[in-house]
mmCIF file of C-alpha atoms in Angstrom:
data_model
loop_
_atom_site.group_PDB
_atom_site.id
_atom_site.type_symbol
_atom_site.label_atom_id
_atom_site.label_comp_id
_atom_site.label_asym_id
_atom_site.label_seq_id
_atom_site.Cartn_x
_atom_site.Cartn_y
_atom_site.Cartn_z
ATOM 1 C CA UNK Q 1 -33.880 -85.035 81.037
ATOM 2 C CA UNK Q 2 -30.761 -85.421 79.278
ATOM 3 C CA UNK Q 3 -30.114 -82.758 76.924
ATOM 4 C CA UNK Q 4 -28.574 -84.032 73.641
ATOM 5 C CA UNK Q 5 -27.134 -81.886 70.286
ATOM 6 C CA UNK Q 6 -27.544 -83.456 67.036
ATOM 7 C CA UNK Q 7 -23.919 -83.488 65.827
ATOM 8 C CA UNK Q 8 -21.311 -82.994 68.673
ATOM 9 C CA UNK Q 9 -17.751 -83.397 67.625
ATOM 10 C CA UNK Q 10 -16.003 -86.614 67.578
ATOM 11 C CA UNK Q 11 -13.456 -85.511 70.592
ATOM 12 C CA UNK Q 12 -16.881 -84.575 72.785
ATOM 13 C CA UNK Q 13 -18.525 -87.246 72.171
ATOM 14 C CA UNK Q 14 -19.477 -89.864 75.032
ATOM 15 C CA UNK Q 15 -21.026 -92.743 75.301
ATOM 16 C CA UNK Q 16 -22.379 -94.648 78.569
ATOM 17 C CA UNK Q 17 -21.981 -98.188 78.653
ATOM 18 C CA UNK Q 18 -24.389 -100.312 81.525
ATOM 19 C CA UNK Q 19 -23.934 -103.826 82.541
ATOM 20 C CA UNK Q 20 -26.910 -105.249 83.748
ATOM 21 C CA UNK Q 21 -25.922 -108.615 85.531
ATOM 22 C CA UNK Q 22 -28.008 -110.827 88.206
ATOM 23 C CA UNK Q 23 -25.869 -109.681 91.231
ATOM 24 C CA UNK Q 24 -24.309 -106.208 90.047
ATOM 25 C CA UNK Q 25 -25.270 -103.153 88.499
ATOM 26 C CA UNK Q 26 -22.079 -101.382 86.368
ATOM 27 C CA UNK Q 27 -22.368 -98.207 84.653
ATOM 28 C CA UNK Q 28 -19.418 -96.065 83.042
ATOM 29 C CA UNK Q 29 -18.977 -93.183 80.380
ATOM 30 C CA UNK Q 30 -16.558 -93.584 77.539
ATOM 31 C CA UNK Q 31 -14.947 -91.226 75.354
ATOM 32 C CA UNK Q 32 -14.387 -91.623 71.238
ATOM 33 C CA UNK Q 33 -11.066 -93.740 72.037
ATOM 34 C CA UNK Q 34 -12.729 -95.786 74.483
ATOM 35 C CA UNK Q 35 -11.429 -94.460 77.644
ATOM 36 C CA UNK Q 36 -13.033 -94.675 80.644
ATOM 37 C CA UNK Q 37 -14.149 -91.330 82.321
ATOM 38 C CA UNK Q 38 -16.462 -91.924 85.521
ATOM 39 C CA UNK Q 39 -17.971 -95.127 86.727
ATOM 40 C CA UNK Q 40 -20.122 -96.744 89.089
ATOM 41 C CA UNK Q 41 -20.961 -99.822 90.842
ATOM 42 C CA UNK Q 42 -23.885 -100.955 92.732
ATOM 43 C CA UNK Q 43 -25.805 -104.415 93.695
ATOM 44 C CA UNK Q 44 -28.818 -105.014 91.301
ATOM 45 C CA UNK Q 45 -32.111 -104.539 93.505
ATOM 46 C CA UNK Q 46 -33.770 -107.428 91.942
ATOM 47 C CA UNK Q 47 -35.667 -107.887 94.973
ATOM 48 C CA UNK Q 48 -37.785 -104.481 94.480
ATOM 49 C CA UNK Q 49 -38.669 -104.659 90.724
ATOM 50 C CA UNK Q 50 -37.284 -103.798 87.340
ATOM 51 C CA UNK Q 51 -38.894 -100.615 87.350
ATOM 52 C CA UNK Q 52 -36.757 -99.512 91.039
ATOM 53 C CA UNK Q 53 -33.730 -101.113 88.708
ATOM 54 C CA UNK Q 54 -34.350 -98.674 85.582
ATOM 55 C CA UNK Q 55 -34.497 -95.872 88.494
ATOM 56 C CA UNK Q 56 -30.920 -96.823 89.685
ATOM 57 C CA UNK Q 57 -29.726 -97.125 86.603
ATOM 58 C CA UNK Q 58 -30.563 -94.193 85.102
ATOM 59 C CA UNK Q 59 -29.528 -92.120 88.276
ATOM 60 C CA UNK Q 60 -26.419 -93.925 87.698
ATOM 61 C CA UNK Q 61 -26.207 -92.808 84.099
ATOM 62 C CA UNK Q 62 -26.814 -88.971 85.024
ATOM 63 C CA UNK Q 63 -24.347 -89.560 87.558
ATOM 64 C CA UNK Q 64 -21.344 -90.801 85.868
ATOM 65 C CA UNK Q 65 -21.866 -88.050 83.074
ATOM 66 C CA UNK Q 66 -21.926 -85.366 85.096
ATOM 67 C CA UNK Q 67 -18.748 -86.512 86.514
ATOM 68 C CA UNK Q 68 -17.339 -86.783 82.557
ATOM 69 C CA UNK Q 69 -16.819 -83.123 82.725
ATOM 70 C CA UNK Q 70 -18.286 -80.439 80.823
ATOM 71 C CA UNK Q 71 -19.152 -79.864 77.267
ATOM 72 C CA UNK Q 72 -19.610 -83.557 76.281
ATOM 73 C CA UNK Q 73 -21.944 -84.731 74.209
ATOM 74 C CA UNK Q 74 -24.344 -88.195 74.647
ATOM 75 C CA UNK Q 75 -24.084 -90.127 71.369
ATOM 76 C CA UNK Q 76 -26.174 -92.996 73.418
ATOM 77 C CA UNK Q 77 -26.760 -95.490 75.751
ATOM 78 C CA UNK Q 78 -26.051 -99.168 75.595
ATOM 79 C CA UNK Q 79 -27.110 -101.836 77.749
ATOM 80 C CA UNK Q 80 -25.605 -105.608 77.951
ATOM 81 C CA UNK Q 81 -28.016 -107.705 79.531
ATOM 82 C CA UNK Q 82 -28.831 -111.159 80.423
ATOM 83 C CA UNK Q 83 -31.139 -113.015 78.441
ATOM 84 C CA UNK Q 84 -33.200 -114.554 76.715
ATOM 85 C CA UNK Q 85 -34.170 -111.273 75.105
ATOM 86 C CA UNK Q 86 -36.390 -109.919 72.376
ATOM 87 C CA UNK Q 87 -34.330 -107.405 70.277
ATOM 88 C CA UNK Q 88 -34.334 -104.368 69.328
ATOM 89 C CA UNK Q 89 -37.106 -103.986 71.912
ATOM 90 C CA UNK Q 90 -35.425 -105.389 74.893
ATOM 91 C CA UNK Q 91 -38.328 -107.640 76.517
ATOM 92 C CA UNK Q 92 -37.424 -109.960 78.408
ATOM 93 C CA UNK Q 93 -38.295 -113.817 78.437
ATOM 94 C CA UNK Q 94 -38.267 -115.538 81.430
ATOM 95 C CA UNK Q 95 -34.606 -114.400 82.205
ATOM 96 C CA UNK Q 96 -33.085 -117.145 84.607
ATOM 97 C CA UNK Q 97 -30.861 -114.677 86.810
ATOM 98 C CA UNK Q 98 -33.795 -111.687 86.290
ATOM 99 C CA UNK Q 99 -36.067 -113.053 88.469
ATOM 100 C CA UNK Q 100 -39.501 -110.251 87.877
ATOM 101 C CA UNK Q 101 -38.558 -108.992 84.762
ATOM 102 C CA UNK Q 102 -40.675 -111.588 82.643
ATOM 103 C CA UNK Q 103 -42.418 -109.478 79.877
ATOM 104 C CA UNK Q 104 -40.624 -106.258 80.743
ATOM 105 C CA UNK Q 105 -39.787 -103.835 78.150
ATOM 106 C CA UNK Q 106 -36.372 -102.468 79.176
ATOM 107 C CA UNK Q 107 -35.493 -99.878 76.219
ATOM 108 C CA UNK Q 108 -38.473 -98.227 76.419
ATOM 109 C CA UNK Q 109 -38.336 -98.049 80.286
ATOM 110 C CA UNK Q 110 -35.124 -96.606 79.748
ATOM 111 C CA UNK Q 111 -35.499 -94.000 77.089
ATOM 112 C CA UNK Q 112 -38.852 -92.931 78.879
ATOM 113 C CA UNK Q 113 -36.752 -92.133 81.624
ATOM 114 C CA UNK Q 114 -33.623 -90.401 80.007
ATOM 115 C CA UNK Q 115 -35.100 -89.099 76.739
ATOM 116 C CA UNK Q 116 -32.080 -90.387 75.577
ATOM 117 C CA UNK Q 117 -31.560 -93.368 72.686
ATOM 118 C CA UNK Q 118 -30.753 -96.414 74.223
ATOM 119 C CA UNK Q 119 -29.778 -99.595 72.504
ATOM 120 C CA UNK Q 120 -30.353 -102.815 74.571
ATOM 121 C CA UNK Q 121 -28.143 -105.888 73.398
ATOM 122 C CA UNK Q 122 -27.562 -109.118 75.020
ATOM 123 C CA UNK Q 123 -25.026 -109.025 77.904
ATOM 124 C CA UNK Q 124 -22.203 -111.576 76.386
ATOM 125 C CA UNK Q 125 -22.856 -110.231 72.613
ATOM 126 C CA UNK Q 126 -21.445 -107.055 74.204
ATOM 127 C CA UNK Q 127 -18.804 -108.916 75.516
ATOM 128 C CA UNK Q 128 -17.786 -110.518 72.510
ATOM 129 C CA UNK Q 129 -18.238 -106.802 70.942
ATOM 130 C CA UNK Q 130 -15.329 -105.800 72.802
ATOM 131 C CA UNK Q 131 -13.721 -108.740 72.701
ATOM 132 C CA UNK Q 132 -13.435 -108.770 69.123
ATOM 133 C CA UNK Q 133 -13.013 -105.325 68.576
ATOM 134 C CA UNK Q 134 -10.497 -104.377 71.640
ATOM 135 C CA UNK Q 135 -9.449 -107.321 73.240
ATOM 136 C CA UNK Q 136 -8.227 -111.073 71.417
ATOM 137 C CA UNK Q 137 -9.057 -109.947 67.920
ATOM 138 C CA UNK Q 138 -6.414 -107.537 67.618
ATOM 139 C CA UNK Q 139 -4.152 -109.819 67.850
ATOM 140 C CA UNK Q 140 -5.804 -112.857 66.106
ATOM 141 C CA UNK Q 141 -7.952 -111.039 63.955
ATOM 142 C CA UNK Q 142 -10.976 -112.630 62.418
ATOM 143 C CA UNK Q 143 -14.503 -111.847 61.314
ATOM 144 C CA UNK Q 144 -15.824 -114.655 62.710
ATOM 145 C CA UNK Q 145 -16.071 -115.578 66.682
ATOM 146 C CA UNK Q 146 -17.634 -116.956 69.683
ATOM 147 C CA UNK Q 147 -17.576 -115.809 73.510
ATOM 148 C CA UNK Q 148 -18.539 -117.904 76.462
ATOM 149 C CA UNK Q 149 -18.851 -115.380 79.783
ATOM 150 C CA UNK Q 150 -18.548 -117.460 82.790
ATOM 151 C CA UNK Q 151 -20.127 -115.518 85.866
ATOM 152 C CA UNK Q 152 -23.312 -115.404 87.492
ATOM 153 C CA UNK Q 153 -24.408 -117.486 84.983
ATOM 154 C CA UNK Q 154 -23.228 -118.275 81.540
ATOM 155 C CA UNK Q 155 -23.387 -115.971 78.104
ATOM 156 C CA UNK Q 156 -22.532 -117.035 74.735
ATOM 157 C CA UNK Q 157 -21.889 -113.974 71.989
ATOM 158 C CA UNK Q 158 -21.617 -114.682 68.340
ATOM 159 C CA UNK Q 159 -19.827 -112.662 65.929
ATOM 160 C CA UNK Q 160 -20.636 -113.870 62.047
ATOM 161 C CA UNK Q 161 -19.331 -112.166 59.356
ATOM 162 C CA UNK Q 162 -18.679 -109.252 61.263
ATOM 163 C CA UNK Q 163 -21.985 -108.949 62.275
ATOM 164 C CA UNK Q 164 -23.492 -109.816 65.663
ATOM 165 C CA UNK Q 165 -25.409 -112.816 65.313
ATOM 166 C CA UNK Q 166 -29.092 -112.650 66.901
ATOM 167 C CA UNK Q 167 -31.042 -115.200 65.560
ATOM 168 C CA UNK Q 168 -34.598 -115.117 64.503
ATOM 169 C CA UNK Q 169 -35.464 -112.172 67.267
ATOM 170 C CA UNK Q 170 -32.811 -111.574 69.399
ATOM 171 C CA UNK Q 171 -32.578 -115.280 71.091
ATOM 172 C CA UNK Q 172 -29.605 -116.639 69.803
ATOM 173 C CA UNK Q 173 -27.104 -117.550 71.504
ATOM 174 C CA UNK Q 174 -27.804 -118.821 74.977
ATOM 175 C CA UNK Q 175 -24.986 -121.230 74.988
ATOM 176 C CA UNK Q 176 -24.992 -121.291 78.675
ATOM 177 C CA UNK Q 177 -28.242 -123.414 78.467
ATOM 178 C CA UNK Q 178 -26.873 -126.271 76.275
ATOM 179 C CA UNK Q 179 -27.425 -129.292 78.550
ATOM 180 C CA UNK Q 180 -24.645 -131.244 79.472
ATOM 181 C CA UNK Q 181 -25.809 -133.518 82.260
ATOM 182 C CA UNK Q 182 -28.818 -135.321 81.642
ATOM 183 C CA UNK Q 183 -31.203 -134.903 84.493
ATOM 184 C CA UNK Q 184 -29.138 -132.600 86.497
ATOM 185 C CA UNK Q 185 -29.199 -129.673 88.311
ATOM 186 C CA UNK Q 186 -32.314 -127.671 87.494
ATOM 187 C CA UNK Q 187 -32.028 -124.696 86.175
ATOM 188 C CA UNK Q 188 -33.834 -121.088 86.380
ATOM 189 C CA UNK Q 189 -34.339 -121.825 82.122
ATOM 190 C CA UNK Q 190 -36.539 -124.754 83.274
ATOM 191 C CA UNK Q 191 -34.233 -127.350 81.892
ATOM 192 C CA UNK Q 192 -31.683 -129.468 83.908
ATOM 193 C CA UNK Q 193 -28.654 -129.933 83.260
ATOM 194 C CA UNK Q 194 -27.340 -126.725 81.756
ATOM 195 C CA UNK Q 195 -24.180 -125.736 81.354
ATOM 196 C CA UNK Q 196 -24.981 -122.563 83.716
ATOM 197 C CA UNK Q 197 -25.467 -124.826 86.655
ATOM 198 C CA UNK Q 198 -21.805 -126.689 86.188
ATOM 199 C CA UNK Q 199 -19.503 -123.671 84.502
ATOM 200 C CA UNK Q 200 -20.091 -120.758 85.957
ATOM 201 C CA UNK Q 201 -19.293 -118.501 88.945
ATOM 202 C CA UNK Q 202 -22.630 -119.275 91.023
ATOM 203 C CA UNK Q 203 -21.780 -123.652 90.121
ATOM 204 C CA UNK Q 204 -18.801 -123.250 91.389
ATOM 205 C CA UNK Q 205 -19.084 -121.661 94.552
ATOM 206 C CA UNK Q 206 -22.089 -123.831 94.833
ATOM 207 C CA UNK Q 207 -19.675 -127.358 94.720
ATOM 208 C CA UNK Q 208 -17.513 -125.967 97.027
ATOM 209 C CA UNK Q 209 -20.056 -124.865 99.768
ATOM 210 C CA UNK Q 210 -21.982 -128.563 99.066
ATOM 211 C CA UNK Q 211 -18.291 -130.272 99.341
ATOM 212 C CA UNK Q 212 -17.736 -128.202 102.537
ATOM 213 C CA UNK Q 213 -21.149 -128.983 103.895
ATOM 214 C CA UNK Q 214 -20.443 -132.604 103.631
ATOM 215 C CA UNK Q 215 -17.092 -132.532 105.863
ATOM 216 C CA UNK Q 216 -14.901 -133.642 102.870
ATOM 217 C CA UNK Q 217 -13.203 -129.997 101.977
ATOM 218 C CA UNK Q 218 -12.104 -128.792 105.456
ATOM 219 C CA UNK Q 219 -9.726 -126.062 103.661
ATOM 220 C CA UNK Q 220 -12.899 -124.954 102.060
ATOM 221 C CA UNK Q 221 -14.575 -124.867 104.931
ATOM 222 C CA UNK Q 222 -12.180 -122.744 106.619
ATOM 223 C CA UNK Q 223 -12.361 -120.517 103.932
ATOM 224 C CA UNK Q 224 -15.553 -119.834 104.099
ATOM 225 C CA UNK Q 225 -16.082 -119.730 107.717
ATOM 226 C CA UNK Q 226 -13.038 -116.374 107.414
ATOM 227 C CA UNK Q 227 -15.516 -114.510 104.690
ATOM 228 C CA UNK Q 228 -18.651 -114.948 106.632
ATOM 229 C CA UNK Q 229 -16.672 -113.531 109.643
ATOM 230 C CA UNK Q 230 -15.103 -110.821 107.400
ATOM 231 C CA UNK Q 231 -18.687 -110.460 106.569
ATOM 232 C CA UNK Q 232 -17.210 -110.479 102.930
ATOM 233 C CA UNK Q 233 -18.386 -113.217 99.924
ATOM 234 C CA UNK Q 234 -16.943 -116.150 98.592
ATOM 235 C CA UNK Q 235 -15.766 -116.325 95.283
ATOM 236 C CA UNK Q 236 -14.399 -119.042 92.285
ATOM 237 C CA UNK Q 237 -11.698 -116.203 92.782
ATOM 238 C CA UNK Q 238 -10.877 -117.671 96.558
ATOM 239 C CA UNK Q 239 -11.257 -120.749 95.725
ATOM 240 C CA UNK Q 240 -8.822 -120.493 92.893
ATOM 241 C CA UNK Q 241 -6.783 -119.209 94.990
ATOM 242 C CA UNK Q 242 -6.983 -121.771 97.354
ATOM 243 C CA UNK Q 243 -6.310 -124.568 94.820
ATOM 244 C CA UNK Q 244 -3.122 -123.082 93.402
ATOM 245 C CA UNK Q 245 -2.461 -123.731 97.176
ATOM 246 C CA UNK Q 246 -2.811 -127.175 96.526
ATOM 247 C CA UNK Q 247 -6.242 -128.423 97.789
ATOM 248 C CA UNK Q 248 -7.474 -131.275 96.098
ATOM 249 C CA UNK Q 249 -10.776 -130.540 96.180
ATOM 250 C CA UNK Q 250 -10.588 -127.266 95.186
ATOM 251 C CA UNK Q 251 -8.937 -128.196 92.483
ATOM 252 C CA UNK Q 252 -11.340 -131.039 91.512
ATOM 253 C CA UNK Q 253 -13.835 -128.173 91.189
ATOM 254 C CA UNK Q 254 -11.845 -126.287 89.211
ATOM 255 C CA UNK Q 255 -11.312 -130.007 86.552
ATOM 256 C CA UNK Q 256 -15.310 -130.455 86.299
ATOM 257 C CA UNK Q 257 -16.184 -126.942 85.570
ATOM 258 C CA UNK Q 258 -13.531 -127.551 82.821
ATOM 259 C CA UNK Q 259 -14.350 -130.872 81.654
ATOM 260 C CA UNK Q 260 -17.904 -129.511 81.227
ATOM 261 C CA UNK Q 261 -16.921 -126.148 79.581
ATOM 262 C CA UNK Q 262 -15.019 -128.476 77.013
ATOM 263 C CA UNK Q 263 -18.172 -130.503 76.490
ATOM 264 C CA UNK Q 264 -20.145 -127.155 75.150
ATOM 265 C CA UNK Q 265 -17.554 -126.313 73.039
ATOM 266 C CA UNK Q 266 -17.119 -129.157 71.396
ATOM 267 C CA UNK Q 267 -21.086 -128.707 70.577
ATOM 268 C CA UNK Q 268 -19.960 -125.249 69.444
ATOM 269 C CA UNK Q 269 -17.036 -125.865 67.382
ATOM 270 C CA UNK Q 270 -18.890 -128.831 65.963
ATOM 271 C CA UNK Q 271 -21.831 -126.465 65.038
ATOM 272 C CA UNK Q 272 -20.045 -123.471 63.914
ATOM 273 C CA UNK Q 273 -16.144 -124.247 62.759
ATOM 274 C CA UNK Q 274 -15.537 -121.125 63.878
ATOM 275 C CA UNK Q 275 -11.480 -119.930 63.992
ATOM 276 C CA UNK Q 276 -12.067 -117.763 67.982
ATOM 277 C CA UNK Q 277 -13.471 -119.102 70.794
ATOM 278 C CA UNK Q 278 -12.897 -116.878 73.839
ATOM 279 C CA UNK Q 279 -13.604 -117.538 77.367
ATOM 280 C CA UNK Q 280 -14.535 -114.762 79.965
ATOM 281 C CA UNK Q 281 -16.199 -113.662 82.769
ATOM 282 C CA UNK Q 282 -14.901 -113.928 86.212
ATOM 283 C CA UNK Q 283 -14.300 -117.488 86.549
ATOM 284 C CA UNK Q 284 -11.564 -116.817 83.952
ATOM 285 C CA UNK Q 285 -8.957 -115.967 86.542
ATOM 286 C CA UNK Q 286 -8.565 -119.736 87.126
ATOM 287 C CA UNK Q 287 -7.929 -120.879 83.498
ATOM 288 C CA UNK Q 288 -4.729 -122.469 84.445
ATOM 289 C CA UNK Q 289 -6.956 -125.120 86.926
ATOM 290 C CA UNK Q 290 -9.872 -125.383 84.391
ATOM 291 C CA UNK Q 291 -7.726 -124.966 81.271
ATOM 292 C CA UNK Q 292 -6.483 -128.493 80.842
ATOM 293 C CA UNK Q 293 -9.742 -130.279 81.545
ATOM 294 C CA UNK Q 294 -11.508 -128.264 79.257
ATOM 295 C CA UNK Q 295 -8.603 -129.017 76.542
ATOM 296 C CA UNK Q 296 -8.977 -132.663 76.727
ATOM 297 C CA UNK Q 297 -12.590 -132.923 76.800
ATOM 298 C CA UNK Q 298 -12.754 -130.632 73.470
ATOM 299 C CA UNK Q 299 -10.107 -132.616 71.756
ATOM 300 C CA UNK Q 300 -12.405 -135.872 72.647
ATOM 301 C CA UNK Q 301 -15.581 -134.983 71.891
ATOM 302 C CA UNK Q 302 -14.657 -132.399 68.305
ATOM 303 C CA UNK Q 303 -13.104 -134.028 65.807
ATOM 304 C CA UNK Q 304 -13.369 -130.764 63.662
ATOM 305 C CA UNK Q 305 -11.244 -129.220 66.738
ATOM 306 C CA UNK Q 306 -9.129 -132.183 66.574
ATOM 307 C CA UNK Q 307 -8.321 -131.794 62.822
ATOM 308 C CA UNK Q 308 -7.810 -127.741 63.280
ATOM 309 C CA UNK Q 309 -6.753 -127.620 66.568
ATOM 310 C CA UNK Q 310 -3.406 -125.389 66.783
ATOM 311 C CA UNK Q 311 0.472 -125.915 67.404
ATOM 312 C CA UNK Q 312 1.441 -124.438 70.537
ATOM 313 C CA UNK Q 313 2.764 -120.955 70.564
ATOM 314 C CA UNK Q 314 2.106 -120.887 66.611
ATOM 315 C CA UNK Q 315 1.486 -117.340 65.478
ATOM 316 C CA UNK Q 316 -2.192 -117.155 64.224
ATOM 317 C CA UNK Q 317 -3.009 -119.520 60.890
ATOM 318 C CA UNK Q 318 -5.929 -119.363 59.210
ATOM 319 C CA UNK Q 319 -7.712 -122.722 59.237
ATOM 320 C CA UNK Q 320 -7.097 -123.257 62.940
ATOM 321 C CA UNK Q 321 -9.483 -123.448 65.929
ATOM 322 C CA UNK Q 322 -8.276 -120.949 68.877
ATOM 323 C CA UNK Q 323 -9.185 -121.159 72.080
ATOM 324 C CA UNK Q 324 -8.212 -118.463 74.040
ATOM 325 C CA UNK Q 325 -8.756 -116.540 77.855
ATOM 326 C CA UNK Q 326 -10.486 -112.586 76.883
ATOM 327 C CA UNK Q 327 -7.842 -109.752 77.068
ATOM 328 C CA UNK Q 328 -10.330 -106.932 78.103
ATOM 329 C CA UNK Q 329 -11.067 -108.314 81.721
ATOM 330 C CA UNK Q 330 -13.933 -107.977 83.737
ATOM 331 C CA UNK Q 331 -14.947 -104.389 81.768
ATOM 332 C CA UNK Q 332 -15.986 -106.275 78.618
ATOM 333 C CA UNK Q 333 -19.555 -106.607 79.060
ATOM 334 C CA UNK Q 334 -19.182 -102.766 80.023
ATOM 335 C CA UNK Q 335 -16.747 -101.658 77.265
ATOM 336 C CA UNK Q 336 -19.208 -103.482 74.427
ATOM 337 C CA UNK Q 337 -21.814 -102.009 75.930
ATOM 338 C CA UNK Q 338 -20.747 -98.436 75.207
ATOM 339 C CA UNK Q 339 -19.395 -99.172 71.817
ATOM 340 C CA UNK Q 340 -23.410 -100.568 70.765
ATOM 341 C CA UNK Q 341 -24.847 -96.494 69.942
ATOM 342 C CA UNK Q 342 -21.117 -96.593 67.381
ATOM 343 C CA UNK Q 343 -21.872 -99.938 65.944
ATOM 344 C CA UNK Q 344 -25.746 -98.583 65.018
ATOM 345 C CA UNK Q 345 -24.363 -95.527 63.589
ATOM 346 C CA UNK Q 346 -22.234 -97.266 61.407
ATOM 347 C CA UNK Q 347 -19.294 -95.741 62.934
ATOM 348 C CA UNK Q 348 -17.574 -98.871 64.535
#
């Protein structure tokens, strides 16, 4: 049990923050100014059962505040995770990258476990959290905004009016199931198509082991073969890396994950006319090979982006459609995560 007092000064206050993803478990404790005291990563046993996962991560959570040093306080517990979820309780629908968890009631698991307030949000609404709060919207500030997380699958957060945006019960959102291929790749939603299967980490790795596989991307090939036999994994990172190297079909890759990306915002921007769109997740570190692709599609297919879209290096202008790489890096699912017990409070 975790014990908690009911008003702990601001300067001991702590908050943990857990991302829940597909492939990775993260978990870290946070102080008032958003400071990162202890954290922890480990691979999400999705093999054994949500209820082994709610074990692990709330050893992980007694673990990473004990390491926060004394005389700190819990304010709470949030949780990104994947969706589609039912909010505030946290059950799960049919999660594509969740495999078991159909039906599962994640906050109460949780706060059954810790007797402890947990708040469970979706995964990329946290993101955006941070985004908006710590990252891009300092410096183009807005109370309006959209986030597209690119990495084991695809999130989409939405900030309205300074609120975030849920829908009817917690569902809205899942902008990483628009479909922009007709009959294509099926997808763990049940559609085909999605924007998951072309955009994300998991698509892209997948075109490059299919392109290697077919003899046509020997470089990729190579560089596969050298993380199997440093019995490491492949990554959009390595393959980024290998196209700013100058492989063509690396870099191809790269082009179709942006041309699609642009093809789901322009459905976005159409939809919302929001000023911020920000793009994040891990796939992020090649926006300079996806970038320009996703750039030209948007401008095609939005005429709203078209008739807002910004001068370059013009300081922020209302009226204008921005969209930008997230500043917070791979700890904004993690950092929104932890501010979620402020924002109920009122406090954020």
């Amino acid at each position: 049990m975790i014990e908690q007092k009911i008003t702990p000064s601001k300067k001991d206050r702590v908050t943990v923050g857990v991302d829940l993803g597909g492939t990775n478990l993260r978990i870290a404790a946070f102080d008032s100014a958003w400071n990162r005291l202890a954290f922890i990563n480990l691979p999400t046993s999705v093999s054994l059962g949500p209820e082994a996962v709610v074990r692990n991560m709330c050893d992980a959570i007694r673990s990473v505040l004990e390491q926060s040093g004394p005389k700190k306080e819990l304010m709470g517990v949030g949780i990104g995770a994947p969706g589609p979820l039912e909010l505030p309780s946290g059950r799960f629908h049919r999660p594509p990258n969740l495999p078991g968890f159909n039906g599962f009631l994640l906050k109460d698991a949780m706060e059954s476990n810790l007797q402890a307030p947990v708040i469970v949000e979706c995964d990329a609404n946290a993101a955006a959290l941070a985004e908006w709060k710590s990252g891009v919207g300092k410096d183009l500030p807005s109370d309006s905004m959209c986030m597209l997380t690119l990495g084991t699958g695809v999130g989409a957060g939405i900030i309205l009016d300074k609120k975030i945006w849920h829908g009817m019960i917690g569902m809205g959102g899942e902008g990483g199931h628009i479909p922009v291929v007709e009959d294509g790749f099926p997808c763990g939603c049940g559609g085909r198509g999605c924007l998951e299967q072309y955009a994300s980490a998991t698509a892209i790795c997948r075109a490059a082991n299919r392109a290697a596989g077919r003899g046509i991307a020997p470089g990729i090939a190579r560089l596969i073969a050298r993380r199997i036999m440093d019995q490491g994994e492949f990554t959009s990172r390595d393959l980024a890396g290998l196209a700013r190297e100058g492989d063509e079909v690396a870099r191809r890759i790269f082009a179709d994950a942006g041309k699609y990306l642009g093809m789901a915002l322009a459905m976005l921007v159409n939809v919302f006319n929001l000023p911020l769109y920000v793009i994040g997740g891990g796939v992020v570190s090649g926006w300079d090979l996806f970038a320009p692709r996703m750039f030209e599609e948007l401008g095609r297919l939005s005429y709203i982006y078209g008739l807002t879209q910004p001068q370059a290096d013009q300081p922020f202008t209302a009226g204008k459609t921005y969209v930008v790489p997230a500043a917070t890096g791979p700890d904004a699912g993690l950092l929104g995560a932890a501010m979620l017990p402020y924002l109920e409070a009122g406090l954020l």
